[in-house]
XYZ file of C-alpha atoms in Angstrom:
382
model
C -21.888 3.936 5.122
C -19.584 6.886 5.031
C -15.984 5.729 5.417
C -12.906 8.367 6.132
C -10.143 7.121 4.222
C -7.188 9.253 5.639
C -4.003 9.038 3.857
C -0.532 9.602 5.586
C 1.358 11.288 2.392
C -2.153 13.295 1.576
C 0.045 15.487 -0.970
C 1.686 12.613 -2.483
C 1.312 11.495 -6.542
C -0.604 8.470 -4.938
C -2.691 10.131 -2.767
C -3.910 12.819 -4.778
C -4.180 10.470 -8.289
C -5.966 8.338 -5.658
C -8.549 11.341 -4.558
C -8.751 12.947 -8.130
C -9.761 9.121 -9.904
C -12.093 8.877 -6.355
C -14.168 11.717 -6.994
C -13.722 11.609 -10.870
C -15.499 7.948 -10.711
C -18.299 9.250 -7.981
C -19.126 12.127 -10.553
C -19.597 9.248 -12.843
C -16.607 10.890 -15.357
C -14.584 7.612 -15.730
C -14.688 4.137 -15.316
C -13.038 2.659 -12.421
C -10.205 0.762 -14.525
C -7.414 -0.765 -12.214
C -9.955 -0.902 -9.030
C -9.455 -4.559 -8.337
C -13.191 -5.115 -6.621
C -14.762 -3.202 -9.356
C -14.107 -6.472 -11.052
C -17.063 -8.499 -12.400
C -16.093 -11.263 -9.914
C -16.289 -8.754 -7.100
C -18.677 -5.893 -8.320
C -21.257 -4.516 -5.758
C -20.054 -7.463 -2.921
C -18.020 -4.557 -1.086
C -19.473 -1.707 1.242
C -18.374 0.955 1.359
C -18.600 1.686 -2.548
C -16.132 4.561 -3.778
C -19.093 6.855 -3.850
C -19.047 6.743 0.132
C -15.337 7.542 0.642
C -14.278 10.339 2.196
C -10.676 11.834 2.009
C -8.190 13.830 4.502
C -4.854 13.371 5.626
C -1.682 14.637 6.616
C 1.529 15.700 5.024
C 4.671 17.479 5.817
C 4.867 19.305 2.753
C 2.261 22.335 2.212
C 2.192 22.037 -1.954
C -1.580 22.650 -2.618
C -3.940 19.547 -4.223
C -4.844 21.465 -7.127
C -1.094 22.389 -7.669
C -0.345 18.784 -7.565
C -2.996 18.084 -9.709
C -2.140 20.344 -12.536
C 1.814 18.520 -12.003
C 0.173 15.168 -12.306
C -1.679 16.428 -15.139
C 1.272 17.950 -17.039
C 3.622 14.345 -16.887
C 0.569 12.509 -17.798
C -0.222 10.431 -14.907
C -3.851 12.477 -14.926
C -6.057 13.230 -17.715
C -6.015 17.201 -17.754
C -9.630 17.651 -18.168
C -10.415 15.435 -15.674
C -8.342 16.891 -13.331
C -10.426 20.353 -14.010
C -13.396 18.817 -13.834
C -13.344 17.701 -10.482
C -11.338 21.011 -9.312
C -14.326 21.844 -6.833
C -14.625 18.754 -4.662
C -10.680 18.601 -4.696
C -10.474 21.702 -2.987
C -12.798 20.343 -0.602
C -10.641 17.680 0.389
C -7.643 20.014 0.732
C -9.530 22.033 3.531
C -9.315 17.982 5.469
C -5.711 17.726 5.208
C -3.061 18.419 8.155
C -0.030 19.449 8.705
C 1.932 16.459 10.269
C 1.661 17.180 13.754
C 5.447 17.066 15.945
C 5.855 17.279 19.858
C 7.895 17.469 22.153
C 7.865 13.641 22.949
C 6.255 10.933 20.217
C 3.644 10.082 22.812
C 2.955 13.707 22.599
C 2.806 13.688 18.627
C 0.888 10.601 18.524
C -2.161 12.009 20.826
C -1.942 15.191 18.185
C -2.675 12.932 14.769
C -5.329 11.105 16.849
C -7.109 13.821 17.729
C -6.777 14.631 13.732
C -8.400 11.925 12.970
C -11.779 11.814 15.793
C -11.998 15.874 14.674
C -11.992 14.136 10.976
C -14.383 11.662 12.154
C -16.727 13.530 13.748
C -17.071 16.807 11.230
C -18.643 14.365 8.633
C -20.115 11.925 11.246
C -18.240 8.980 9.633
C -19.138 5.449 10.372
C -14.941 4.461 10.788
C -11.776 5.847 9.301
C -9.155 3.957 7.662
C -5.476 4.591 7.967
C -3.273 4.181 5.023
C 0.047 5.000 4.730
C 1.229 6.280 1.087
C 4.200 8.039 2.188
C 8.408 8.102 1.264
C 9.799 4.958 2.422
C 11.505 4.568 5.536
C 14.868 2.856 6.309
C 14.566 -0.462 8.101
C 14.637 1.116 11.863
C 16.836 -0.337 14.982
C 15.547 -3.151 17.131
C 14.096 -1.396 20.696
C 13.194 -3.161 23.206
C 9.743 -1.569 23.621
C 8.926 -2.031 20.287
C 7.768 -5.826 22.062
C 5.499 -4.889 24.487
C 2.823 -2.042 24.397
C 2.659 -1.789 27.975
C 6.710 -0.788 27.774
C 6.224 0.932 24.547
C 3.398 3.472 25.983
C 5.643 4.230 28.687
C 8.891 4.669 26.446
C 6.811 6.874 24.149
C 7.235 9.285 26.533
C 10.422 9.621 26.557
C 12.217 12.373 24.603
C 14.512 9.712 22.613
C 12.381 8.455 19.375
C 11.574 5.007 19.685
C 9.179 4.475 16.786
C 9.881 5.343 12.917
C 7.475 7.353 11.460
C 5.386 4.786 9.566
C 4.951 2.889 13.155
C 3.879 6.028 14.728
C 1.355 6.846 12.287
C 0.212 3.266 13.341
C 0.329 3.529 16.884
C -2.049 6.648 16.752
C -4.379 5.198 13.857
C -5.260 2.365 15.942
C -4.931 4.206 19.472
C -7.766 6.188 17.570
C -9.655 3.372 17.027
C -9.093 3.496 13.426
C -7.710 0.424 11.131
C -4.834 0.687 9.408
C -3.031 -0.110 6.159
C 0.588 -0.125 5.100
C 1.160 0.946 0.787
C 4.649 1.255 1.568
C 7.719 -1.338 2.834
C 7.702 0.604 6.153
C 7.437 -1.129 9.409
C 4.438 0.115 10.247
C 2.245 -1.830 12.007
C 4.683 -4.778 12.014
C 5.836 -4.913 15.424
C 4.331 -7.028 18.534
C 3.230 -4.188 20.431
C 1.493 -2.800 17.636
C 0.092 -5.994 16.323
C -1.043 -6.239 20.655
C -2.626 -2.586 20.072
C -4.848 -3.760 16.930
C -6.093 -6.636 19.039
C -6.700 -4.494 21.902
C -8.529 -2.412 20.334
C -10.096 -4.678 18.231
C -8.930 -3.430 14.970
C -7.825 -4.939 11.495
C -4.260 -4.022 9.667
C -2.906 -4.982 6.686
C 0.186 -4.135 4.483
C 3.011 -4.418 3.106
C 4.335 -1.944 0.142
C 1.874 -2.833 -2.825
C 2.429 -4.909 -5.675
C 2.152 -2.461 -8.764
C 4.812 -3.305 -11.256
C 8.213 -5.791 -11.647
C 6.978 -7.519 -8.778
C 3.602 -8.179 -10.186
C 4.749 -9.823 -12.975
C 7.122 -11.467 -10.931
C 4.384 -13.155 -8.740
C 2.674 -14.906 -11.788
C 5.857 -15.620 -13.485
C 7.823 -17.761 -9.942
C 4.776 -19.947 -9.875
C 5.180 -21.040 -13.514
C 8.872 -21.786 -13.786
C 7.813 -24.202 -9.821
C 4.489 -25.876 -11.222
C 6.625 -26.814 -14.547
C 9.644 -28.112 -11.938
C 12.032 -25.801 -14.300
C 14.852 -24.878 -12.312
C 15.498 -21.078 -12.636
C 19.463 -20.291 -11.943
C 19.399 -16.389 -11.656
C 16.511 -14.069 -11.882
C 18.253 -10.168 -11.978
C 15.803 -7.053 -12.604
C 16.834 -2.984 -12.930
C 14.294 -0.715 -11.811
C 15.027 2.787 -12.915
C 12.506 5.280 -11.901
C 11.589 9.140 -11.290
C 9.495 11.493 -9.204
C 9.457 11.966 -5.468
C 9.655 7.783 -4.955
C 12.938 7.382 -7.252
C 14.353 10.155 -5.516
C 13.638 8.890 -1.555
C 14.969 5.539 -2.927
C 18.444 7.034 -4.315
C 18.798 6.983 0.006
C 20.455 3.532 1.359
C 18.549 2.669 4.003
C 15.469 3.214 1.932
C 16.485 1.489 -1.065
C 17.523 -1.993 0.965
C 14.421 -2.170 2.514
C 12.391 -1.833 -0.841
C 15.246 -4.265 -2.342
C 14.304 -6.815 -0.084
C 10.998 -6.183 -0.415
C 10.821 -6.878 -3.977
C 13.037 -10.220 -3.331
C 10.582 -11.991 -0.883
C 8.558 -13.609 -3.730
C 11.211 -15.537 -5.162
C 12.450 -17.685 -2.378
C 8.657 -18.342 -1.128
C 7.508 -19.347 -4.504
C 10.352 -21.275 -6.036
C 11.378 -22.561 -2.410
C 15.354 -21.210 -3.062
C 16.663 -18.125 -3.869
C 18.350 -18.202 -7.390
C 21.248 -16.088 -7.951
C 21.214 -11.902 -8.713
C 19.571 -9.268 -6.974
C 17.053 -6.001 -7.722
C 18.579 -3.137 -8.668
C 16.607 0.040 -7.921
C 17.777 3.540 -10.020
C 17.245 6.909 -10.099
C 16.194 8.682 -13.099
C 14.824 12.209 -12.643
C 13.489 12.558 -16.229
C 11.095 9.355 -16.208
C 9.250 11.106 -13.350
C 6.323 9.245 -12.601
C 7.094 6.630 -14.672
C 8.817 3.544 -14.069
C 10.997 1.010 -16.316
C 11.935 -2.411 -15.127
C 13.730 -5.242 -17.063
C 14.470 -8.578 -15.609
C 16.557 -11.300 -16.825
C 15.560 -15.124 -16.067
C 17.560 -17.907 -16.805
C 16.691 -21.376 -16.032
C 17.060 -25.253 -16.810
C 14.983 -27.366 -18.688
C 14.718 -30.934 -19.363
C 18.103 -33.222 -19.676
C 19.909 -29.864 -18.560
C 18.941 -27.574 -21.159
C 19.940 -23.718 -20.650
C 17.322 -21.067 -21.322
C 16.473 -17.682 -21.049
C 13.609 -14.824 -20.906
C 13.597 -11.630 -20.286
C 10.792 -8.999 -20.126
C 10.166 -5.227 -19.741
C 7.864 -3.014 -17.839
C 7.033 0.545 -18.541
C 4.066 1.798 -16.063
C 2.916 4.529 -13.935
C 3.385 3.909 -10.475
C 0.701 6.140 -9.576
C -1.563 5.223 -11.847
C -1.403 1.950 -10.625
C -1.675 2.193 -6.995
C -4.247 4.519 -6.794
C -7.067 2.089 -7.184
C -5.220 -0.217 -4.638
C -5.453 2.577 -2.825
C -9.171 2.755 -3.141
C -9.826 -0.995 -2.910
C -7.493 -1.591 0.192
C -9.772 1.365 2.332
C -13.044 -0.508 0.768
C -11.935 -3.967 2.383
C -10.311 -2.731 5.536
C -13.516 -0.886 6.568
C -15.504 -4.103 5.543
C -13.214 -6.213 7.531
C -13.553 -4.067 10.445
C -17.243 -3.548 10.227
C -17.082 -7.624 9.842
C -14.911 -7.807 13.747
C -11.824 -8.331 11.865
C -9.352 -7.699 14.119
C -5.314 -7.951 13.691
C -3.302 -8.547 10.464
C -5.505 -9.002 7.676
C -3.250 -11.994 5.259
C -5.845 -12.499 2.588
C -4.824 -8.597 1.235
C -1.622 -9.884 -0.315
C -3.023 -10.155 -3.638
C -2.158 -6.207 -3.128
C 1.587 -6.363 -1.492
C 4.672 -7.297 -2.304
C 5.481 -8.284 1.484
C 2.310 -9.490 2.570
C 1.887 -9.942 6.544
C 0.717 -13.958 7.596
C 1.163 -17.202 5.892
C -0.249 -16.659 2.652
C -0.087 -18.291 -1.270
C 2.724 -16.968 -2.966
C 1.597 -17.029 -6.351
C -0.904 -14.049 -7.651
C -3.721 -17.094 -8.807
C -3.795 -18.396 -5.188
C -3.772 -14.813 -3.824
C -6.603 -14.185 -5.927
C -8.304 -16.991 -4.399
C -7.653 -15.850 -0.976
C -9.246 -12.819 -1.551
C -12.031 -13.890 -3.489
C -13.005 -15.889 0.105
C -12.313 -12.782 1.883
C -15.210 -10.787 -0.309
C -17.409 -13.404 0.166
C -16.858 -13.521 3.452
C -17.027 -9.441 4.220
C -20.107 -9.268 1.434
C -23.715 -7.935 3.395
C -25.769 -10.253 3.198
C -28.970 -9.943 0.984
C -31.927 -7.931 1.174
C -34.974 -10.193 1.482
């Protein structure tokens, strides 16, 4: 059951924590800490395992794995040693990832990365690839009017004009390549009606968006509290201040309101209102892979009362995705293996902006994709 997991960003801090803890957890050198289905609830119900995972990708930068490795490494995202250890197969992986391809026309660009991905296919005679994008976020991109039909879309693809952002490109060839795809970031990705009309053409799954590792984590257990004890909460206001390559695409302003809002979208569909304050996203260069987030809640109790809490989160944003990273290409082959085809809602227990009508809260999330194991789970050996 050898599953392609091909990751657009394949030089990335996710993408190559996500490839080093892979292989560092086939070689049996770690445990898989952080991989949701490695859970005891969930243990051995998913195939592929992360034994049968297979990693390539592309990239627009050309900074060598191993060099990004030793970087990872040297902040402390990585465990040196474990980083040398697995030295070896990760230079195997970096002979299966791409330059970005660019043509003349995006129609042109997108039959390039497809044909990426059935060369990728076919060298290690997979049974399916999965799609997932882990790059830079992407402003929110202008409305088009092909962007609602895939019949007009294929033909305005041709044209020289862009019509698709980059996330929704990488979508449009994933699944024109017959391969499902998932969204890490708050990209559009595959989150337009042609695109969603591709998947079910094609009879593919997708799933996204821009996954829940940090603030908005806590967030999504917290929103459900203050609602299920009917305490009203009067402004919720978080920083975010945060390093590396991520902190650094977000000090942009058309990428930083679409993560902004991103972050937002579990207050008002929790508490059912949107309290007052906002998310405030920094850039530090010194935290580097690291991330800091305080929030301030204050709310009403009983006969009026005022009251406050506040809390603080210090993590590693790559370090915490990576396993995502893992378990998302795990259930998105299952699903499609299962005839899953279109958005896949019972993954956001992973995102922060999950695609469907889904619970809000992480315990009902849970739930959701607790069913979805047990539905995707082979059944038993006799």
């Amino acid at each position: 059951m050898r599953t392609g997991t091909w990751l657009i960003g394949a030089r990335g801090s996710v993408a190559v924590t996500s490839v080093i803890g892979a292989l560092a957890i086939r070689a049996g050198l770690t445990a898989p800490t952080g991989c949701v289905l490695e859970t005891p609830a969930l243990r051995e119900r998913i195939r592929p395992g992360i034994g049968d995972l297979v990693f390539g990708g592309h990239d627009l930068t050309s900074v060598p794995l191993e060099k990004k490795a030793a970087e990872l490494a040297g902040s402390g995202v990585v465990p040196a040693a474990l980083a040398q250890a697995v030295k070896d197969d990760l230079a195997a992986v970096e002979q299966q990832v791409r330059p970005l391809p660019a043509a003349a026309t995006q129609a042109g660009t997108a039959s390039a990365i497809a044909a990426d991905l059935d060369r990728f296919r076919r060298h290690h005679d997979l049974d399916r690839v999965v799609v997932i994008n882990v790059s830079t976020t992407e402003p929110v991109p202008p409305p088009h009017p092909a962007h609602a039909s895939l019949a007009e879309l294929r033909t305005a693809l041709s044209d020289a004009e862009p019509v698709l952002p980059p996330s929704s490109l990488a979508a449009y060839a994933a699944l024109s390549a017959g391969c499902p795809y998932v969204d890490f970031t708050p990209s559009t990705g595959a989150r337009l009606p042609a695109l969603d009309e591709l998947a079910r053409e094609q009879g593919l799954p997708y799933g996204g968006h821009d996954g829940k590792t940090g603030e908005t984590l806590v967030k999504s257990v917290l929103a459900p509290m203050f609602a299920q004890r009917n305490l009203k909460v009067r402004t919720w206001s978080g920083i975010n201040l945060l390093g590396g390559g991520d902190g650094a695409n977000l000090a942009q302003p058309g990428a930083n309101a679409a993560k902004s809002a991103s972050k937002q979208r579990v207050l008002p569909e929790t508490l059912g209102y949107l309290p007052q304050g906002e998310t405030r996203i920094d850039y530090l260069e010194d935290l580097g892979d690291f991330k800091t987030a305080w929030d301030l809640v204050t709310f009403e109790g009983f006969l009026g009362t005022g009251m406050r809490m506040e809390f603080t989160w210090h993590g590693c944003d790559s370090a915490l995705a990576a396993p995502l990273v893992l378990d998302l290409a795990r259930l998105t082959a299952a699903a499609h293996r299962a005839g899953r085809a279109g958005p896949l809602p019972e993954l956001a227990f992973f995102f922060k902006d999950p695609l469907g009508e889904v619970p809000h809260g992480l315990a009902g999330q849970w739930r959701t994709l607790c069913d979805l194991v047990t539905a995707l789970a082979p059944e038993p050996t006799p």
